[in-house]
Tab-separated table of C-alpha atoms in Angstrom:
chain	number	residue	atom	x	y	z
M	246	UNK	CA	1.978	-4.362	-27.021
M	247	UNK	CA	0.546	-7.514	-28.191
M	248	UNK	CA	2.421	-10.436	-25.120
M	249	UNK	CA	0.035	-8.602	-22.950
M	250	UNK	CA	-2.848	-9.746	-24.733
M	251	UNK	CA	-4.127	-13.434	-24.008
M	252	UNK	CA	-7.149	-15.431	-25.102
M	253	UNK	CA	-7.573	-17.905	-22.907
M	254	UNK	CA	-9.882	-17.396	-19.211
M	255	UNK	CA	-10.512	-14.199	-20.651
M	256	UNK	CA	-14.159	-12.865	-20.171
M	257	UNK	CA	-15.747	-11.643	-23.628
M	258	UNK	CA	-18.255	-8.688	-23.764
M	259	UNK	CA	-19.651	-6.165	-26.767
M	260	UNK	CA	-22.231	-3.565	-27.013
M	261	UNK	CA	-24.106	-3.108	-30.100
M	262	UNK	CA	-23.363	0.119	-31.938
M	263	UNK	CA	-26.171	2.235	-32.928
M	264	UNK	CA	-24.350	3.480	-36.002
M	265	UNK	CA	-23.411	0.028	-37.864
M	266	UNK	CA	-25.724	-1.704	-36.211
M	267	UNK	CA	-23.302	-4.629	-35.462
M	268	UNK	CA	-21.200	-5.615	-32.006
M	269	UNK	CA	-18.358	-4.515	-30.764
M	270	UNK	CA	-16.346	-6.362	-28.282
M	271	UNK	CA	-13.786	-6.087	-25.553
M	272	UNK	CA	-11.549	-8.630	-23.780
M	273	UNK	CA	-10.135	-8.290	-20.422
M	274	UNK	CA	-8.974	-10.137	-17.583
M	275	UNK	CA	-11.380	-10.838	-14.864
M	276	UNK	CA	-9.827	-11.061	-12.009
M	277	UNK	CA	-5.829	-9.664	-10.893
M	278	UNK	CA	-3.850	-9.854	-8.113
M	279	UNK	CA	-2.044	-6.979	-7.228
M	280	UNK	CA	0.283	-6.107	-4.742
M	281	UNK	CA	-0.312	-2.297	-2.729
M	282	UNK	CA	2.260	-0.510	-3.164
M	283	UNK	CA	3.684	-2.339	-6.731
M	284	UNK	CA	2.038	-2.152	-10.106
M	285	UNK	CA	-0.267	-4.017	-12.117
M	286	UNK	CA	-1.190	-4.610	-15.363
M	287	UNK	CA	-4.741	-5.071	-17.015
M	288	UNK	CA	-4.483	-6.989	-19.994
M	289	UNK	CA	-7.315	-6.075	-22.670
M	290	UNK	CA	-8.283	-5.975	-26.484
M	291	UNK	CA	-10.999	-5.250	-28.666
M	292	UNK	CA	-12.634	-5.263	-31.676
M	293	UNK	CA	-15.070	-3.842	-34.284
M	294	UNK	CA	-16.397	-4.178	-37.664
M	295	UNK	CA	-15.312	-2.619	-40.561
M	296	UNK	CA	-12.105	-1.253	-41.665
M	297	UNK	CA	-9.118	-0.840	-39.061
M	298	UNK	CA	-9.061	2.525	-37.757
M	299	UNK	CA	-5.499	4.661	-36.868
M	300	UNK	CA	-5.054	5.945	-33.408
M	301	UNK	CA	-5.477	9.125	-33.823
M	302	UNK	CA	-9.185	8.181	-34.530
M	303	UNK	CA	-9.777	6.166	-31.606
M	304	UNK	CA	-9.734	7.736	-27.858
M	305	UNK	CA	-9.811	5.107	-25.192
M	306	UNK	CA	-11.096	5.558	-21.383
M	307	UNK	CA	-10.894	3.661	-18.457
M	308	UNK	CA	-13.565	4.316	-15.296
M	309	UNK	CA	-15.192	2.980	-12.476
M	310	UNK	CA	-18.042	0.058	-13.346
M	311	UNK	CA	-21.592	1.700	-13.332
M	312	UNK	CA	-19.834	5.046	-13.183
M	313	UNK	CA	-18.750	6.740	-16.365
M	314	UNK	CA	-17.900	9.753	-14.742
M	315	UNK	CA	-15.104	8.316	-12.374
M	316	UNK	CA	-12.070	8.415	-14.784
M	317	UNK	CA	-9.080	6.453	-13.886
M	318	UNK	CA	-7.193	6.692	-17.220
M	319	UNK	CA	-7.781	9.530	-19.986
M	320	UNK	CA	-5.786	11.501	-22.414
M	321	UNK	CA	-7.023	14.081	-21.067
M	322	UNK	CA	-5.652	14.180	-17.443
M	323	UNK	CA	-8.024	16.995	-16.198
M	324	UNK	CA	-10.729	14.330	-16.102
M	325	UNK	CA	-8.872	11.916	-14.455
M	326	UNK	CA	-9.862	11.111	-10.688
M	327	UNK	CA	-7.283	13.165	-8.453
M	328	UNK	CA	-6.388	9.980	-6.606
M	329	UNK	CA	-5.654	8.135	-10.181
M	330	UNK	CA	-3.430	11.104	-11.838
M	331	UNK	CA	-0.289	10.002	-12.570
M	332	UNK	CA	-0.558	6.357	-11.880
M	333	UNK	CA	-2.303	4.985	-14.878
M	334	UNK	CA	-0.764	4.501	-18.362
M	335	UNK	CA	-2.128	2.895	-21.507
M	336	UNK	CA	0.348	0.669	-22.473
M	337	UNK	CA	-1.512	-0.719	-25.420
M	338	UNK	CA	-1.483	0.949	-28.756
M	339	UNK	CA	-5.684	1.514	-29.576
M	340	UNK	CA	-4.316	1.551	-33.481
M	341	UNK	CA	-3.554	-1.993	-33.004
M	342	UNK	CA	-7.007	-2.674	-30.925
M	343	UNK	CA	-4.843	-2.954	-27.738
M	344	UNK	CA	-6.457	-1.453	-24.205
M	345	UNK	CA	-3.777	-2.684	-21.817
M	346	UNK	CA	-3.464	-0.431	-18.834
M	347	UNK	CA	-0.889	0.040	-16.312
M	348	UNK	CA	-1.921	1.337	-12.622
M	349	UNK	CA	1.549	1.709	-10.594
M	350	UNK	CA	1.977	2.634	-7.144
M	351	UNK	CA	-1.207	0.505	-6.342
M	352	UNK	CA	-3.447	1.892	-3.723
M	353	UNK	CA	-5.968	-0.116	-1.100
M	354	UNK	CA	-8.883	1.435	-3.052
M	355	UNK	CA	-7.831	0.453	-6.568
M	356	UNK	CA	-9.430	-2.960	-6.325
M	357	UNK	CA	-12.344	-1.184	-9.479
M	358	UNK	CA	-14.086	-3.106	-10.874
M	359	UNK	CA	-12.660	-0.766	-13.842
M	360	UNK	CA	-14.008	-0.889	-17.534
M	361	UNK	CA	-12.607	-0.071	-20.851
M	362	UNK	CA	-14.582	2.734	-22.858
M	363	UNK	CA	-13.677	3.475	-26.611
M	364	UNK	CA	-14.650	6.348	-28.482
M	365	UNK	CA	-14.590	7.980	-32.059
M	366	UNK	CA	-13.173	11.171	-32.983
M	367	UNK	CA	-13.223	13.205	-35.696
M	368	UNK	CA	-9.835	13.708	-37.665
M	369	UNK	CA	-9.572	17.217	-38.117
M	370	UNK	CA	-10.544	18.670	-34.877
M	371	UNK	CA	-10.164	15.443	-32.764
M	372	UNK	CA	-13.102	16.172	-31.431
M	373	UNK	CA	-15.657	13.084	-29.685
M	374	UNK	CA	-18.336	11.962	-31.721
M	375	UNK	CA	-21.637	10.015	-30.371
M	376	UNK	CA	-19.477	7.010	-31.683
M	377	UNK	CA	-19.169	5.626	-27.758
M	378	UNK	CA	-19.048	2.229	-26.488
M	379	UNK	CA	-18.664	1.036	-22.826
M	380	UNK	CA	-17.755	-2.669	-22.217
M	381	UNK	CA	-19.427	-2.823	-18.709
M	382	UNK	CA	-20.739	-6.162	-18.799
M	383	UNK	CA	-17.653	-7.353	-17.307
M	384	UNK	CA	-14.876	-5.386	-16.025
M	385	UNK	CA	-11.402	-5.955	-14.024
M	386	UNK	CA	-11.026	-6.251	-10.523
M	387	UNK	CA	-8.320	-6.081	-8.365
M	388	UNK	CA	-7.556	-8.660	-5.502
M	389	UNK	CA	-5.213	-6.479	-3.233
M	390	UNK	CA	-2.036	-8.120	-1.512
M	391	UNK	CA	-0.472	-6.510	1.363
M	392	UNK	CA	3.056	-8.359	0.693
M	393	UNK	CA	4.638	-9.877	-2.982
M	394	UNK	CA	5.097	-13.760	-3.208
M	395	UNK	CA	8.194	-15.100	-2.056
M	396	UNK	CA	10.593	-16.581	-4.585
M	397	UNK	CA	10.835	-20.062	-5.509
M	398	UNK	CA	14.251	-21.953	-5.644
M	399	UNK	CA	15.108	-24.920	-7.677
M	400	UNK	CA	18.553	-27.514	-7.662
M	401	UNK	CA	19.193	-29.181	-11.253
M	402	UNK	CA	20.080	-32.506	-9.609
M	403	UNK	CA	23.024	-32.987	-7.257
M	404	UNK	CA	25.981	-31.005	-7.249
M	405	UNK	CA	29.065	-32.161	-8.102
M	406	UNK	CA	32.459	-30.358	-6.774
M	407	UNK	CA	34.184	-29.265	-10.369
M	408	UNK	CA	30.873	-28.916	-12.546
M	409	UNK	CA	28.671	-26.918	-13.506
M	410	UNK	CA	25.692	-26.583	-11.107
M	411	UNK	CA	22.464	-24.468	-12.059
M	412	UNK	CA	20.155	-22.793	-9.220
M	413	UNK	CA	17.123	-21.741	-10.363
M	414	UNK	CA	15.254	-18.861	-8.399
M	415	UNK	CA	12.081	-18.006	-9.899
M	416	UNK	CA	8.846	-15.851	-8.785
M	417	UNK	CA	4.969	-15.123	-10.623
M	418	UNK	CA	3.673	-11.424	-10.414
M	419	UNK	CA	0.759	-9.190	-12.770
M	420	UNK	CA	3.051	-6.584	-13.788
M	421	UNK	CA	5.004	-7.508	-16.676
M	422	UNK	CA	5.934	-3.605	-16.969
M	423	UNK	CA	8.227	-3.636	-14.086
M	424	UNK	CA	9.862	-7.216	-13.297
M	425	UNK	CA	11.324	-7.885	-10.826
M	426	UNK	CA	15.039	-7.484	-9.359
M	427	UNK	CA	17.155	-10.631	-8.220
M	428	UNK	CA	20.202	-10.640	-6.511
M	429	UNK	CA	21.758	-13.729	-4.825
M	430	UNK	CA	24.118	-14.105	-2.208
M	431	UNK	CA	26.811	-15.449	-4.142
M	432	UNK	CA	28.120	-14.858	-7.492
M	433	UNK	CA	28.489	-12.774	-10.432
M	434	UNK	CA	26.398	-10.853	-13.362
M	435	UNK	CA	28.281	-12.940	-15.427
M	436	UNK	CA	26.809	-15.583	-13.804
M	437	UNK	CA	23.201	-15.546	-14.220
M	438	UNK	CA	20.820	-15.026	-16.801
M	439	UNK	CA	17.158	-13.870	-16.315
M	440	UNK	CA	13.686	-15.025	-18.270
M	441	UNK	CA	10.371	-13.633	-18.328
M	442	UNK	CA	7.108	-15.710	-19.776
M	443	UNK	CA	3.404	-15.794	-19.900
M	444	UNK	CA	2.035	-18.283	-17.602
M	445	UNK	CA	-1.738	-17.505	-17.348
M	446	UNK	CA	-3.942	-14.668	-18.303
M	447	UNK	CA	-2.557	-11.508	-16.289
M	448	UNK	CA	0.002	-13.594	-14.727
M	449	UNK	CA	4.005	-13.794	-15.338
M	450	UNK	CA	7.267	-15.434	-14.429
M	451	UNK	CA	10.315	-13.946	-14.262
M	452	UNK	CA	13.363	-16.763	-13.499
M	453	UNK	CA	16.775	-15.848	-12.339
M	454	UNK	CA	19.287	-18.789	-13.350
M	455	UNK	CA	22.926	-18.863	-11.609
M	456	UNK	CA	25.304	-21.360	-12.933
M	457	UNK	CA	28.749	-21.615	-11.191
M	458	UNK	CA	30.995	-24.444	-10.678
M	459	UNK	CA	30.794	-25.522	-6.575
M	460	UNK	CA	33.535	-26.413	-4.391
M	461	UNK	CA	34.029	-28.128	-1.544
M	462	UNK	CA	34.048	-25.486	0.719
M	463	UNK	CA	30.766	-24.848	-0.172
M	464	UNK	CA	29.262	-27.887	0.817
M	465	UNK	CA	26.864	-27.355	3.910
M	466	UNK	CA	26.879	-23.324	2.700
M	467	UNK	CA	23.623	-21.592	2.512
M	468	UNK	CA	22.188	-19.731	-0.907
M	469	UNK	CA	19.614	-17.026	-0.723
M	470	UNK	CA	17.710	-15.117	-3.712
M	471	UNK	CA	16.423	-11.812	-3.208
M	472	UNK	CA	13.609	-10.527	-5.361
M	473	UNK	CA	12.959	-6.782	-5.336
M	474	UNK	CA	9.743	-5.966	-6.444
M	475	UNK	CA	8.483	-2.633	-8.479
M	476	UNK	CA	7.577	-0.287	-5.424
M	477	UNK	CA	10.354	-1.205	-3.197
M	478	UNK	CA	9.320	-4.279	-1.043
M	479	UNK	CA	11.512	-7.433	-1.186
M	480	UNK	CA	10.953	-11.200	-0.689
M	481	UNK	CA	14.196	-13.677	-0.563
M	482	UNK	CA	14.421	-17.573	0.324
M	483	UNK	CA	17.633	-19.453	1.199
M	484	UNK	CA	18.311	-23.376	0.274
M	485	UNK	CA	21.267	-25.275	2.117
M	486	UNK	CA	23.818	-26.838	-1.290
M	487	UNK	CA	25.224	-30.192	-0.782
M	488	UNK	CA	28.431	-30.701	-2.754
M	489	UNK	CA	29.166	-34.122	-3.352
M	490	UNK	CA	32.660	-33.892	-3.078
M	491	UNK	CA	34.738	-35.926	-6.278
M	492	UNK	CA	37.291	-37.270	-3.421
M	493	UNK	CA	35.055	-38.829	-1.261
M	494	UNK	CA	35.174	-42.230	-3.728
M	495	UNK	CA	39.029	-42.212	-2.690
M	496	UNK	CA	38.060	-41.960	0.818
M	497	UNK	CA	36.220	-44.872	0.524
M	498	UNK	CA	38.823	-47.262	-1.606
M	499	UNK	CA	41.993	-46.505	0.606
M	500	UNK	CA	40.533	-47.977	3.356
M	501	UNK	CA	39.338	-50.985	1.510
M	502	UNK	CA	42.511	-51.262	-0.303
M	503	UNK	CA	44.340	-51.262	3.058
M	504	UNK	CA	42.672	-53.707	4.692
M	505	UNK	CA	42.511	-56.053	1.261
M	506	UNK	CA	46.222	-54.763	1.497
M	507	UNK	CA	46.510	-56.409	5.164
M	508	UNK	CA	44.158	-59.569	4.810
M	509	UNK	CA	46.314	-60.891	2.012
M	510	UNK	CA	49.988	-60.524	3.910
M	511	UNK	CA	48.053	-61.799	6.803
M	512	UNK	CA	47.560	-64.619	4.760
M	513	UNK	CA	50.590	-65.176	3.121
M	514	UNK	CA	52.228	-65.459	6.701
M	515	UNK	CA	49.510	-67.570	8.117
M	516	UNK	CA	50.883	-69.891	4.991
M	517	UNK	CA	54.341	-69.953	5.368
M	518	UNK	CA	54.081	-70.613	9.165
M	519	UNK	CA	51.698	-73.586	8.269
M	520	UNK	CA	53.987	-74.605	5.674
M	521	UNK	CA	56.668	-74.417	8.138
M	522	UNK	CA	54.781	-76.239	10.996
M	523	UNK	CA	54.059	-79.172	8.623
M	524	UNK	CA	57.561	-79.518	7.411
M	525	UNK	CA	58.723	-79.456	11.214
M	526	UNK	CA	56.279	-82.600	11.805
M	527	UNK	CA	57.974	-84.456	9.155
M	528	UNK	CA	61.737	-83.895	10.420
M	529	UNK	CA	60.531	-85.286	13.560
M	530	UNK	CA	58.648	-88.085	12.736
M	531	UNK	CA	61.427	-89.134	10.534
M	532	UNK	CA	63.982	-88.551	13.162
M	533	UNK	CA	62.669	-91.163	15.418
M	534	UNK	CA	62.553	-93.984	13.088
């Protein structure tokens, strides 16, 4: 499953192999975050010389650093530690030199360090060969979080009663496997669409975008985005919206029509009765002569 594989901050071992007399090499993530309770996934590749080999030639392991025999992931799931059965899954395909591993239900204790082992096996009984190599130089380990992050929100701008208006709620977590679940407080299905990138080694984010067309009675109304997280335990945040309402411009230009409205009849009389005063002046003066 190759968008689990990344190349950059990625720390690079190998082992020589006693058989070609060349290096393999592995590539995993140093360091996760993972939250008890959720899942996790370990990104990791590798690589040898010579032709590619299928699958069904290839058996990978995963155990506990400086301890070979403390199996976390295996085929086989009789070797597997009890507290690991069931909760690991190889989610990379070792045909395609792919090691990713899934650990779900995340436990206090799974913080490893855990290394990647690959083996040879013979094709007709499937059998393990002396064909092993452990990449132990540097292995992943777990930073454990007692609680998920909380979501993000985002406004595109101002909102404007009668147009489209885009919320953005958005949140990063280390297991691409299981995203997470957002629901918002408002709205439809219809309304939202949902991404999920890369952003760093190990580390994703999935984005929940609502679009909807605000009104006025929403202005001063609250929004909240709820993320529910692989495991069961949910984060939300809440944002106030401000809708700037399209009749507020008319609120604001009858009044100052109505008194430009009032200061020009004002005017007009003040005129006439000047008009009128003056012509009064003249009667009289010429009524004495």
């Amino acid at each position: 499953i190759q968008p689990y594989i990344f190349v950059d901050n990625i720390t690079k071992f190998g082992i020589c192999s006693p058989a070609l007399g060349e290096k393999w090499t592995a590539s995993v993530v140093k360091s996760l975050e993972a939250v008890v309770g959720s899942c996790v996934v370990l990104p990791c590749s590798f690589n040898y010389p010579g032709k590619l080999l299928p699958t069904s030639r290839l058996r990978g392991i995963w155990h506990r650093i400086k301890k070979d025999e403390e199996i976390v992931y295996s085929e086989d799931n009789t070797k597997v530690l009890d507290s690991f059965k069931g909760r690991t899954n190889m989610l990379g395909k070792l045909g395609d030199k792919n090691c990713t591993l899934e650990i779900t239900d995340v436990k206090d204790h799974d913080n490893g360090p855990f290394c990647f082992r690959i083996e040879l096996v013979k094709t007709h009984d499937n059998k393990e060969t002396t064909e092993k190599y452990s990449f132990v130089d540097e292995c992943a380990e777990l930073k454990m979080q007692r609680d998920p992050p909380e979501p993000e929100l985002f406004q595109s701008n101002t909102a404007v009663q009668g147009k489209p208006y885009a919320v953005t709620c958005s949140v990063r977590h280390t297991c691409p496997s299981h995203v997470p679940v957002f629901t918002w407080s408002r709205g439809s299905k219809d309304d939202v669409i949902h991404i999920q990138k890369p952003v760093l080694s190990g580390i994703w984010e999935t984005q929940s975008i609502m679009v909807f067309i605000p009104e006025e009675k929403d202005d001063h109304t609250q929004i909240t985005c709820t993320a529910a997280f692989n495991g069961g335990k949910v984060k939300s945040r809440s944002i106030q919206l401000n809708v700037k309402r399209i009749g507020n411009i008319y609120h604001i230009m009858i009044p100052v029509a109505v008194a430009i409205g009032t200061a020009v009849i004002f005017g007009v009389i003040c005129t006439a009765v000047m008009k009128k005063y003056n012509m009064f002046n003249r009667l009289s003066r010429m009524s004495r002569r």
